[in-house]
Tab-separated table of C-alpha atoms and ligand atoms in Angstrom:
chain	number	residue	atom	x	y	z
A	1	MET	CA	57.281	-112.054	-152.682
A	2	PHE	CA	59.591	-115.497	-151.971
A	3	ILE	CA	62.441	-114.525	-150.733
A	4	VAL	CA	65.284	-117.444	-151.785
A	5	TRP	CA	67.932	-117.305	-148.642
A	6	GLY	CA	70.143	-119.147	-146.763
A	7	LYS	CA	73.044	-120.170	-145.867
A	8	LYS	CA	76.382	-121.504	-148.713
A	9	ALA	CA	80.289	-121.606	-148.582
A	10	VAL	CA	81.683	-118.969	-149.818
A	11	THR	CA	86.225	-118.532	-150.433
A	12	ARG	CA	88.326	-116.233	-149.545
A	13	ARG	CA	92.049	-116.142	-151.198
A	14	MET	CA	94.825	-115.646	-148.930
A	15	GLY	CA	97.986	-115.959	-151.385
A	16	TYR	CA	100.025	-118.545	-152.127
A	17	VAL	CA	101.615	-120.882	-150.155
A	18	ALA	CA	104.651	-123.959	-151.053
A	19	ASP	CA	103.001	-127.566	-149.860
A	20	PHE	CA	103.909	-131.463	-150.530
A	21	CYS	CA	101.339	-132.388	-153.674
A	22	PRO	CA	100.586	-135.580	-153.410
A	23	VAL	CA	99.055	-135.820	-157.321
A	24	CYS	CA	102.169	-134.214	-158.897
A	25	ARG	CA	104.419	-136.110	-156.432
A	26	GLY	CA	106.816	-133.570	-155.240
A	27	PRO	CA	106.875	-129.810	-153.741
A	28	LYS	CA	104.249	-127.202	-155.386
A	29	ALA	CA	102.782	-123.550	-155.266
A	30	PHE	CA	98.418	-123.680	-153.455
A	31	GLN	CA	96.098	-120.857	-152.869
A	32	LEU	CA	95.810	-121.013	-149.801
A	33	ASN	CA	91.796	-120.242	-149.038
A	34	ARG	CA	89.504	-119.788	-146.169
A	35	VAL	CA	86.895	-121.014	-146.369
A	36	GLY	CA	83.822	-119.567	-144.431
A	37	MET	CA	79.651	-120.043	-144.266
A	38	ALA	CA	78.060	-117.322	-145.223
A	39	SER	CA	74.293	-116.158	-145.287
A	40	HIS	CA	73.139	-115.785	-148.476
A	41	VAL	CA	69.987	-113.806	-150.124
A	42	TYR	CA	69.754	-114.628	-154.129
A	43	TYR	CA	73.048	-116.727	-153.466
A	44	ILE	CA	74.506	-113.507	-152.728
A	45	PRO	CA	77.097	-114.566	-149.899
A	46	MET	CA	76.825	-111.610	-146.897
A	47	GLY	CA	80.480	-110.696	-146.007
A	48	GLU	CA	83.282	-113.745	-145.924
A	49	GLY	CA	81.100	-115.693	-142.520
A	50	ALA	CA	81.749	-117.855	-140.250
A	51	LEU	CA	85.214	-119.452	-140.336
A	52	ILE	CA	84.614	-123.781	-141.071
A	53	GLY	CA	88.896	-124.631	-142.065
A	54	HIS	CA	91.037	-123.774	-145.045
A	55	ASP	CA	91.890	-125.350	-147.949
A	56	ARG	CA	95.158	-125.196	-150.466
A	57	ALA	CA	94.734	-126.071	-154.336
A	58	CYS	CA	97.431	-127.164	-156.083
A	59	ASN	CA	98.892	-124.346	-158.954
A	60	ASP	CA	99.228	-126.703	-161.465
A	61	CYS	CA	96.696	-130.260	-160.877
A	62	GLY	CA	93.680	-128.190	-159.577
A	63	VAL	CA	93.387	-130.551	-156.195
A	64	LYS	CA	92.384	-129.303	-153.060
A	65	LEU	CA	94.123	-130.564	-149.612
A	66	LYS	CA	92.992	-128.809	-146.075
A	67	ALA	CA	95.417	-126.686	-144.910
A	68	ASP	CA	96.455	-125.023	-141.797
A	69	PRO	CA	97.783	-121.328	-142.084
A	70	ARG	CA	99.632	-122.358	-139.228
A	71	THR	CA	101.835	-123.933	-140.831
A	72	TYR	CA	103.562	-121.454	-143.427
A	73	THR	CA	105.337	-118.572	-142.173
A	74	SER	CA	104.412	-115.462	-144.206
A	75	ILE	CA	101.512	-115.724	-147.043
A	76	PRO	CA	102.044	-113.775	-149.579
A	77	LYS	CA	99.482	-112.366	-152.207
A	78	LYS	CA	101.365	-113.068	-155.104
A	79	LEU	CA	102.950	-116.091	-156.606
A	80	SER	CA	106.500	-116.685	-157.297
A	81	ASP	CA	108.377	-119.674	-158.442
A	82	VAL	CA	107.820	-123.000	-156.073
A	83	ASP	CA	111.209	-122.643	-154.593
A	84	SER	CA	110.950	-118.920	-153.827
A	85	LEU	CA	108.350	-119.433	-152.052
A	86	ARG	CA	109.372	-122.479	-150.285
A	87	ARG	CA	111.283	-120.316	-148.172
A	88	GLN	CA	109.490	-117.256	-148.123
A	89	THR	CA	106.447	-120.030	-146.723
A	90	TYR	CA	107.896	-123.159	-145.767
A	91	PRO	CA	111.151	-123.529	-144.523
A	92	GLN	CA	110.923	-127.015	-143.164
A	93	LEU	CA	108.937	-128.556	-146.129
A	94	LEU	CA	112.068	-130.582	-147.504
A	95	GLU	CA	112.607	-131.928	-144.064
A	96	VAL	CA	108.516	-132.614	-142.611
A	97	TYR	CA	108.531	-134.381	-145.467
A	98	ALA	CA	111.599	-135.771	-145.729
A	99	GLU	CA	109.804	-139.624	-145.852
A	100	ARG	CA	107.634	-138.447	-148.575
A	101	LEU	CA	110.117	-137.485	-151.166
A	102	ARG	CA	112.520	-140.402	-150.423
A	103	ILE	CA	109.729	-142.379	-151.907
A	104	GLU	CA	109.129	-140.118	-154.943
A	105	ASP	CA	112.267	-139.982	-156.028
A	106	LYS	CA	112.142	-144.179	-156.091
A	107	VAL	CA	109.328	-143.985	-157.412
A	108	ARG	CA	110.745	-141.792	-160.358
A	109	ASN	CA	114.372	-143.212	-160.898
A	110	ALA	CA	113.783	-147.330	-158.901
A	111	PRO	CA	109.929	-148.040	-159.652
A	112	ASN	CA	110.903	-151.537	-158.587
A	113	GLU	CA	112.036	-151.201	-155.404
A	114	LEU	CA	108.647	-150.196	-154.196
A	115	THR	CA	107.376	-152.409	-151.830
A	116	ALA	CA	103.589	-154.041	-152.534
A	117	GLU	CA	102.368	-151.629	-150.256
A	118	GLU	CA	103.793	-148.772	-151.312
A	119	ARG	CA	102.679	-149.016	-154.502
A	120	ALA	CA	99.029	-149.837	-154.000
A	121	ALA	CA	98.486	-146.753	-152.438
A	122	LEU	CA	100.666	-144.145	-154.245
A	123	ILE	CA	98.002	-145.578	-157.128
A	124	LYS	CA	95.952	-145.017	-155.097
A	125	GLN	CA	95.771	-142.299	-153.676
A	126	PRO	CA	95.981	-139.484	-156.436
A	127	PHE	CA	92.631	-141.353	-157.128
A	128	ALA	CA	90.898	-141.217	-153.937
A	129	LEU	CA	91.993	-137.105	-154.310
A	130	LEU	CA	90.557	-136.213	-157.577
A	131	ALA	CA	87.396	-138.340	-156.360
A	132	HIS	CA	86.377	-135.268	-154.532
A	133	VAL	CA	86.829	-133.043	-157.143
A	134	VAL	CA	84.811	-135.224	-159.461
A	135	GLN	CA	82.340	-135.408	-156.661
A	136	ARG	CA	81.957	-131.726	-155.686
A	137	ARG	CA	81.551	-131.351	-159.462
A	138	PHE	CA	79.073	-133.540	-160.103
A	139	SER	CA	76.817	-132.036	-156.672
A	140	ALA	CA	75.762	-129.225	-159.370
A	141	THR	CA	74.760	-128.909	-162.842
A	142	HIS	CA	77.892	-127.622	-164.775
A	143	LEU	CA	76.479	-126.608	-168.458
A	144	ASP	CA	80.275	-126.599	-171.144
A	145	LYS	CA	80.023	-124.918	-174.370
A	146	GLU	CA	79.238	-127.791	-176.121
A	147	CYS	CA	76.013	-127.961	-173.946
A	148	LEU	CA	75.849	-123.777	-174.830
A	149	PHE	CA	76.179	-123.704	-178.124
A	150	ALA	CA	73.340	-126.411	-179.296
A	151	MET	CA	71.115	-124.733	-176.864
A	152	THR	CA	71.895	-121.354	-178.853
A	153	GLY	CA	72.474	-123.005	-182.390
A	154	THR	CA	68.838	-124.547	-181.597
A	155	ALA	CA	67.696	-120.881	-180.861
A	156	VAL	CA	69.604	-119.251	-183.592
A	157	ALA	CA	68.663	-121.721	-185.972
A	158	MET	CA	64.605	-120.943	-185.693
A	159	LEU	CA	64.585	-117.746	-185.487
A	160	ILE	CA	66.477	-117.531	-188.550
A	161	ALA	CA	64.004	-120.453	-190.011
A	162	GLY	CA	61.154	-118.860	-189.269
A	163	PRO	CA	60.997	-115.736	-191.280
A	164	VAL	CA	62.768	-117.518	-194.131
A	165	THR	CA	61.005	-120.945	-194.650
A	166	THR	CA	57.527	-117.956	-193.606
A	167	ALA	CA	58.537	-115.953	-196.331
A	168	VAL	CA	59.894	-118.707	-199.493
A	169	ALA	CA	57.146	-121.801	-198.445
A	170	PRO	CA	54.775	-120.616	-195.975
A	171	GLU	CA	53.067	-124.109	-195.731
A	172	TYR	CA	56.753	-125.633	-195.242
A	173	ALA	CA	56.972	-123.637	-192.463
A	174	PRO	CA	55.866	-125.520	-189.055
A	175	SER	CA	57.744	-127.998	-190.140
A	176	VAL	CA	60.883	-126.983	-191.007
A	177	LEU	CA	60.673	-125.332	-187.034
A	178	MET	CA	59.230	-128.446	-185.773
A	179	THR	CA	61.969	-130.642	-187.118
A	180	LEU	CA	64.495	-127.945	-186.336
A	181	LEU	CA	63.153	-128.081	-182.484
A	182	ALA	CA	62.946	-131.603	-182.230
A	183	ALA	CA	66.702	-132.101	-184.020
A	184	GLY	CA	68.503	-129.138	-181.670
A	185	SER	CA	66.823	-130.887	-178.703
A	186	ILE	CA	67.764	-134.394	-178.759
A	187	ALA	CA	71.712	-132.631	-179.699
A	188	THR	CA	71.184	-130.851	-176.994
A	189	ILE	CA	69.698	-133.411	-174.134
A	190	TRP	CA	72.827	-135.920	-175.761
A	191	LEU	CA	75.148	-132.854	-174.861
A	192	ILE	CA	73.969	-132.497	-171.105
A	193	ALA	CA	73.767	-136.076	-171.073
A	194	THR	CA	77.356	-136.666	-171.965
A	195	CYS	CA	78.984	-133.587	-170.323
A	196	GLY	CA	80.122	-135.648	-167.253
A	197	ARG	CA	82.764	-138.129	-169.468
A	198	ARG	CA	84.022	-134.885	-171.083
A	199	TYR	CA	85.016	-133.248	-167.498
A	200	ILE	CA	86.930	-136.177	-166.861
A	201	LYS	CA	88.419	-136.640	-170.635
A	202	ARG	CA	89.250	-132.840	-170.541
A	203	LYS	CA	90.083	-132.339	-166.954
A	204	ILE	CA	90.846	-135.190	-164.907
A	205	ILE	CA	92.508	-138.161	-166.806
A	206	PRO	CA	95.141	-135.487	-167.777
A	207	VAL	CA	95.622	-134.579	-164.520
A	208	LEU	CA	95.961	-138.540	-163.308
A	209	SER	CA	97.591	-139.872	-165.844
A	210	GLU	CA	100.252	-137.298	-164.757
A	211	SER	CA	100.872	-138.384	-161.424
A	212	LEU	CA	100.697	-141.879	-162.488
A	213	ARG	CA	102.718	-142.535	-165.331
A	214	PRO	CA	106.147	-143.263	-163.161
A	215	LEU	CA	103.919	-145.757	-162.018
A	216	GLN	CA	102.364	-147.514	-165.169
A	217	PRO	CA	99.700	-148.746	-163.646
A	218	THR	CA	98.464	-152.447	-165.127
A	219	LEU	CA	94.425	-151.895	-166.517
A	220	SER	CA	93.461	-154.758	-163.496
A	221	GLU	CA	94.780	-152.001	-160.681
A	222	ILE	CA	93.234	-149.393	-162.589
A	223	ASN	CA	89.795	-151.353	-162.074
A	224	SER	CA	91.101	-152.375	-159.101
A	225	VAL	CA	90.889	-148.680	-157.056
A	226	LEU	CA	87.571	-147.553	-160.014
A	227	ALA	CA	85.767	-150.559	-158.236
A	228	GLU	CA	86.483	-149.274	-154.348
A	229	LEU	CA	85.413	-145.866	-155.311
A	230	ARG	CA	82.118	-147.427	-157.005
A	231	ARG	CA	81.529	-149.201	-153.806
A	232	VAL	CA	81.845	-146.404	-151.313
A	233	GLY	CA	79.344	-144.188	-154.114
A	234	GLN	CA	82.758	-142.221	-155.727
A	235	LYS	CA	81.421	-140.927	-158.608
A	236	LEU	CA	84.942	-140.851	-160.926
A	237	GLY	CA	84.592	-144.538	-159.890
A	238	LYS	CA	82.099	-144.613	-162.424
A	239	LYS	CA	82.678	-141.986	-165.063
A	240	LEU	CA	86.215	-142.967	-165.789
A	241	SER	CA	87.345	-144.991	-167.435
A	242	ALA	CA	90.081	-147.373	-167.607
A	243	GLU	CA	91.021	-147.831	-171.300
A	244	ASP	CA	91.045	-143.764	-171.507
A	245	LEU	CA	93.103	-143.385	-168.589
A	246	LEU	CA	95.492	-145.543	-169.897
A	247	ARG	CA	95.721	-145.097	-173.731
A	248	THR	CA	96.535	-141.120	-172.768
A	249	MET	CA	99.427	-142.401	-170.304
A	250	ARG	CA	101.108	-144.508	-173.424
A	251	ALA	CA	100.373	-141.132	-175.631
A	252	MET	CA	102.622	-139.221	-173.258
B	1	ZN	ZN1	99.157	-130.597	-158.352
């Protein structure tokens, strides 16, 4: 018998903390996670595994950043509003991030006072952080509801059409079934091929738009970040359309 086994990363939620989110541009609530490398049999992990690190996932935008649990004075299991979470878990947050918060204040209230370097870095950072989210997502196959609907729709249509055409016009049954199968397969293949773009449109563009809106980046500024991402092999550089991003930002 062939047994599927190996190692897989296992994430365990430790609790919630407050910290600075560079995508949301301010203090936010994060879920703090322990990440371990555990043995698995048929993808069922055996325990939480040897510690390989910690991460924190922003409750608002979903971006994941490296974390050190020692940063926080406590790690409550329950989520509360960001201000009380900050007092409870990271009372020095505002002092630690004072310089960054000063720049973010400029982003909101006086973006024209930012230096060219500050502006370029502030535009690039959310792309760079979300590129990792996209890279992880594209490392495994994910099917969205459209793909699943096309697959089950094809199967259901064939199951209904089979007995119906056999009873009504048996001579047409094979060609009706072949046509349904061909149409269903083409639709499914097309939907699987465009699944990644839908994910970017639904999950990444809204977050990027919210993050970049105060800076109002130009088409050429966005395209130059995307070109840089493509150069280093980040899929976000290929999958994201600068025009879609600008359109969403302008509609906000
Ligand atoms: Zn965030």
